[in-house]
């Protein structure tokens, strides 16, 4: 019980100002530009979502924090309509500041081509930057690795243009 109360307090201690400190406007702009540049190389769509803490209804679930974070990332993926792309290759990079945890959710077009161990390896590679609170570097690394997968599996053909189906600017909550 004590652990759950401590977790609830930690998540409510973090608010939108924490996301703005973690990613100031110039960092958000650079990440948005990286997303736009990435999408010129493949047909995928990438969204970045940074959340300070989980909503209370998630914290009250009797599940391990890792599972709750994954559930939240899936809900955000749906909310941002990253699943609603022409080629089913939208990707969400989700960062939860309170836990310094990252989740990557990919639509079936890309997820069917990448094994779960490959996703885990991708996420574990950026944990060092997150633990050091270098959030921009961690997100940029995640973006670069996701871009590499999208270029590998969904490259643009000569003369083909990626229609920008989703906004490139990261969402901070």
mmCIF file of C-alpha atoms in Angstrom:
data_model
loop_
_atom_site.group_PDB
_atom_site.id
_atom_site.type_symbol
_atom_site.label_atom_id
_atom_site.label_comp_id
_atom_site.label_asym_id
_atom_site.label_seq_id
_atom_site.Cartn_x
_atom_site.Cartn_y
_atom_site.Cartn_z
ATOM 1 C CA UNK A 1 0.000 0.000 0.000
ATOM 2 C CA UNK A 2 2.824 2.404 0.882
ATOM 3 C CA UNK A 3 4.489 1.746 -2.471
ATOM 4 C CA UNK A 4 1.296 2.560 -4.375
ATOM 5 C CA UNK A 5 0.756 5.827 -2.450
ATOM 6 C CA UNK A 6 4.382 6.778 -3.067
ATOM 7 C CA UNK A 7 3.951 6.071 -6.772
ATOM 8 C CA UNK A 8 0.745 8.139 -6.975
ATOM 9 C CA UNK A 9 2.471 11.080 -5.281
ATOM 10 C CA UNK A 10 5.472 10.792 -7.590
ATOM 11 C CA UNK A 11 3.289 10.842 -10.708
ATOM 12 C CA UNK A 12 1.263 13.793 -9.486
ATOM 13 C CA UNK A 13 4.393 15.675 -8.478
ATOM 14 C CA UNK A 14 5.331 15.753 -12.157
ATOM 15 C CA UNK A 15 3.167 18.092 -14.219
ATOM 16 C CA UNK A 16 3.340 19.814 -17.602
ATOM 17 C CA UNK A 17 6.029 22.157 -16.302
ATOM 18 C CA UNK A 18 8.231 19.077 -15.829
ATOM 19 C CA UNK A 19 7.847 18.214 -19.503
ATOM 20 C CA UNK A 20 8.736 21.802 -20.460
ATOM 21 C CA UNK A 21 11.868 21.646 -18.294
ATOM 22 C CA UNK A 22 12.811 18.256 -19.729
ATOM 23 C CA UNK A 23 12.224 19.448 -23.303
ATOM 24 C CA UNK A 24 12.372 23.218 -23.706
ATOM 25 C CA UNK A 25 10.820 24.777 -26.822
ATOM 26 C CA UNK A 26 14.059 24.657 -28.831
ATOM 27 C CA UNK A 27 14.414 20.910 -28.136
ATOM 28 C CA UNK A 28 10.790 20.318 -29.162
ATOM 29 C CA UNK A 29 11.433 22.248 -32.373
ATOM 30 C CA UNK A 30 14.578 20.209 -33.141
ATOM 31 C CA UNK A 31 12.749 16.925 -32.518
ATOM 32 C CA UNK A 32 9.877 18.027 -34.766
ATOM 33 C CA UNK A 33 12.370 18.878 -37.498
ATOM 34 C CA UNK A 34 14.000 15.457 -37.072
ATOM 35 C CA UNK A 35 10.610 13.777 -37.472
ATOM 36 C CA UNK A 36 9.917 15.800 -40.645
ATOM 37 C CA UNK A 37 13.358 14.975 -42.076
ATOM 38 C CA UNK A 38 12.927 11.304 -41.213
ATOM 39 C CA UNK A 39 9.572 11.121 -42.984
ATOM 40 C CA UNK A 40 11.215 12.308 -46.210
ATOM 41 C CA UNK A 41 13.089 8.970 -46.330
ATOM 42 C CA UNK A 42 10.223 6.479 -45.821
ATOM 43 C CA UNK A 43 6.451 6.208 -46.004
ATOM 44 C CA UNK A 44 5.922 5.878 -42.231
ATOM 45 C CA UNK A 45 4.509 8.385 -39.778
ATOM 46 C CA UNK A 46 6.182 9.039 -36.411
ATOM 47 C CA UNK A 47 4.698 10.735 -33.360
ATOM 48 C CA UNK A 48 6.526 11.644 -30.147
ATOM 49 C CA UNK A 49 4.524 11.993 -26.938
ATOM 50 C CA UNK A 50 6.092 13.038 -23.621
ATOM 51 C CA UNK A 51 3.979 12.717 -20.504
ATOM 52 C CA UNK A 52 4.977 13.897 -17.045
ATOM 53 C CA UNK A 53 3.013 11.340 -15.020
ATOM 54 C CA UNK A 54 0.296 8.780 -15.506
ATOM 55 C CA UNK A 55 -3.352 9.690 -14.928
ATOM 56 C CA UNK A 56 -4.742 8.435 -11.619
ATOM 57 C CA UNK A 57 -6.997 5.825 -13.252
ATOM 58 C CA UNK A 58 -3.850 4.108 -14.608
ATOM 59 C CA UNK A 59 -2.026 4.285 -11.276
ATOM 60 C CA UNK A 60 -4.900 2.535 -9.502
ATOM 61 C CA UNK A 61 -4.588 -0.556 -11.695
ATOM 62 C CA UNK A 62 -3.221 -3.592 -9.915
ATOM 63 C CA UNK A 63 -0.515 -4.288 -12.468
ATOM 64 C CA UNK A 64 3.244 -3.811 -12.581
ATOM 65 C CA UNK A 65 4.265 -0.284 -13.582
ATOM 66 C CA UNK A 66 5.828 -1.573 -16.813
ATOM 67 C CA UNK A 67 2.475 -3.032 -17.944
ATOM 68 C CA UNK A 68 0.582 0.108 -16.956
ATOM 69 C CA UNK A 69 3.029 2.244 -18.920
ATOM 70 C CA UNK A 70 2.579 0.006 -21.957
ATOM 71 C CA UNK A 71 -1.212 0.261 -21.658
ATOM 72 C CA UNK A 72 -0.961 4.038 -21.510
ATOM 73 C CA UNK A 73 1.300 4.123 -24.578
ATOM 74 C CA UNK A 74 -1.228 1.994 -26.480
ATOM 75 C CA UNK A 75 -4.030 4.374 -25.467
ATOM 76 C CA UNK A 76 -2.003 7.392 -26.607
ATOM 77 C CA UNK A 77 -1.174 5.616 -29.886
ATOM 78 C CA UNK A 78 -4.907 5.281 -30.492
ATOM 79 C CA UNK A 79 -5.718 8.824 -29.302
ATOM 80 C CA UNK A 80 -3.143 10.338 -31.688
ATOM 81 C CA UNK A 81 -4.520 8.148 -34.509
ATOM 82 C CA UNK A 82 -1.045 6.806 -35.283
ATOM 83 C CA UNK A 83 -2.800 3.584 -36.344
ATOM 84 C CA UNK A 84 -4.805 5.437 -38.968
ATOM 85 C CA UNK A 85 -2.172 5.769 -41.689
ATOM 86 C CA UNK A 86 -2.455 4.657 -45.310
ATOM 87 C CA UNK A 87 0.194 1.924 -45.038
ATOM 88 C CA UNK A 88 -0.440 0.968 -41.397
ATOM 89 C CA UNK A 89 3.101 2.025 -40.494
ATOM 90 C CA UNK A 90 2.589 4.714 -37.882
ATOM 91 C CA UNK A 91 4.878 4.666 -34.842
ATOM 92 C CA UNK A 92 4.569 6.285 -31.420
ATOM 93 C CA UNK A 93 7.616 7.051 -29.285
ATOM 94 C CA UNK A 94 6.205 7.519 -25.777
ATOM 95 C CA UNK A 95 8.248 8.908 -22.877
ATOM 96 C CA UNK A 96 6.945 8.834 -19.301
ATOM 97 C CA UNK A 97 9.056 11.224 -17.246
ATOM 98 C CA UNK A 98 7.966 10.062 -13.780
ATOM 99 C CA UNK A 99 9.400 6.609 -14.501
ATOM 100 C CA UNK A 100 11.993 7.668 -17.091
ATOM 101 C CA UNK A 101 10.453 4.980 -19.223
ATOM 102 C CA UNK A 102 10.115 4.782 -22.963
ATOM 103 C CA UNK A 103 7.680 2.745 -25.014
ATOM 104 C CA UNK A 104 7.521 2.333 -28.749
ATOM 105 C CA UNK A 105 4.221 1.342 -30.301
ATOM 106 C CA UNK A 106 4.141 0.478 -33.984
ATOM 107 C CA UNK A 107 1.167 -0.231 -36.203
ATOM 108 C CA UNK A 108 0.835 -3.702 -37.714
ATOM 109 C CA UNK A 109 2.575 -2.777 -40.966
ATOM 110 C CA UNK A 110 5.911 -2.280 -39.204
ATOM 111 C CA UNK A 111 5.292 -4.399 -36.124
ATOM 112 C CA UNK A 112 4.790 -7.503 -38.298
ATOM 113 C CA UNK A 113 8.291 -6.995 -39.730
ATOM 114 C CA UNK A 114 10.201 -6.378 -36.459
ATOM 115 C CA UNK A 115 10.616 -9.034 -33.783
ATOM 116 C CA UNK A 116 9.853 -8.302 -30.098
ATOM 117 C CA UNK A 117 13.530 -8.830 -29.142
ATOM 118 C CA UNK A 118 14.518 -6.237 -31.771
ATOM 119 C CA UNK A 119 12.089 -3.718 -30.234
ATOM 120 C CA UNK A 120 13.472 -4.455 -26.762
ATOM 121 C CA UNK A 121 17.048 -3.983 -27.956
ATOM 122 C CA UNK A 122 16.083 -0.693 -29.560
ATOM 123 C CA UNK A 123 14.528 0.602 -26.327
ATOM 124 C CA UNK A 124 17.299 -0.618 -24.040
ATOM 125 C CA UNK A 125 19.851 1.247 -26.143
ATOM 126 C CA UNK A 126 18.359 4.616 -25.219
ATOM 127 C CA UNK A 127 17.818 3.976 -21.513
ATOM 128 C CA UNK A 128 21.276 5.376 -20.667
ATOM 129 C CA UNK A 129 20.314 8.812 -22.000
ATOM 130 C CA UNK A 130 16.993 8.706 -20.152
ATOM 131 C CA UNK A 131 18.564 7.690 -16.848
ATOM 132 C CA UNK A 132 20.996 10.588 -17.248
ATOM 133 C CA UNK A 133 17.947 12.846 -17.838
ATOM 134 C CA UNK A 134 19.150 13.679 -21.318
ATOM 135 C CA UNK A 135 15.672 13.351 -22.756
ATOM 136 C CA UNK A 136 16.282 15.035 -26.089
ATOM 137 C CA UNK A 137 19.212 12.723 -26.842
ATOM 138 C CA UNK A 138 17.206 9.649 -25.810
ATOM 139 C CA UNK A 139 14.251 10.628 -27.974
ATOM 140 C CA UNK A 140 16.531 11.523 -30.888
ATOM 141 C CA UNK A 141 18.187 8.116 -30.615
ATOM 142 C CA UNK A 142 14.792 6.396 -30.554
ATOM 143 C CA UNK A 143 13.696 8.433 -33.558
ATOM 144 C CA UNK A 144 16.858 7.566 -35.495
ATOM 145 C CA UNK A 145 16.451 3.857 -34.800
ATOM 146 C CA UNK A 146 12.755 3.834 -35.692
ATOM 147 C CA UNK A 147 13.610 5.763 -38.866
ATOM 148 C CA UNK A 148 16.186 3.134 -39.784
ATOM 149 C CA UNK A 149 13.534 0.415 -39.469
ATOM 150 C CA UNK A 150 11.029 2.395 -41.526
ATOM 151 C CA UNK A 151 13.603 3.097 -44.253
ATOM 152 C CA UNK A 152 14.472 -0.607 -44.300
ATOM 153 C CA UNK A 153 10.873 -1.828 -44.556
ATOM 154 C CA UNK A 154 9.037 1.148 -46.137
ATOM 155 C CA UNK A 155 11.520 3.110 -48.268
ATOM 156 C CA UNK A 156 10.294 5.806 -50.582
ATOM 157 C CA UNK A 157 10.771 4.982 -54.239
ATOM 158 C CA UNK A 158 12.421 7.438 -56.599
ATOM 159 C CA UNK A 159 10.091 10.392 -57.088
ATOM 160 C CA UNK A 160 7.692 9.203 -54.393
ATOM 161 C CA UNK A 161 6.636 11.696 -51.707
ATOM 162 C CA UNK A 162 5.541 10.832 -48.182
ATOM 163 C CA UNK A 163 2.227 12.544 -47.556
ATOM 164 C CA UNK A 164 2.442 13.983 -44.062
ATOM 165 C CA UNK A 165 -0.601 12.307 -42.512
ATOM 166 C CA UNK A 166 0.183 13.232 -38.882
ATOM 167 C CA UNK A 167 1.727 16.302 -37.205
ATOM 168 C CA UNK A 168 5.513 16.185 -36.707
ATOM 169 C CA UNK A 169 5.693 18.297 -33.538
ATOM 170 C CA UNK A 170 6.076 16.304 -30.305
ATOM 171 C CA UNK A 171 3.193 16.445 -27.838
ATOM 172 C CA UNK A 172 4.051 17.419 -24.252
ATOM 173 C CA UNK A 173 1.624 16.654 -21.419
#
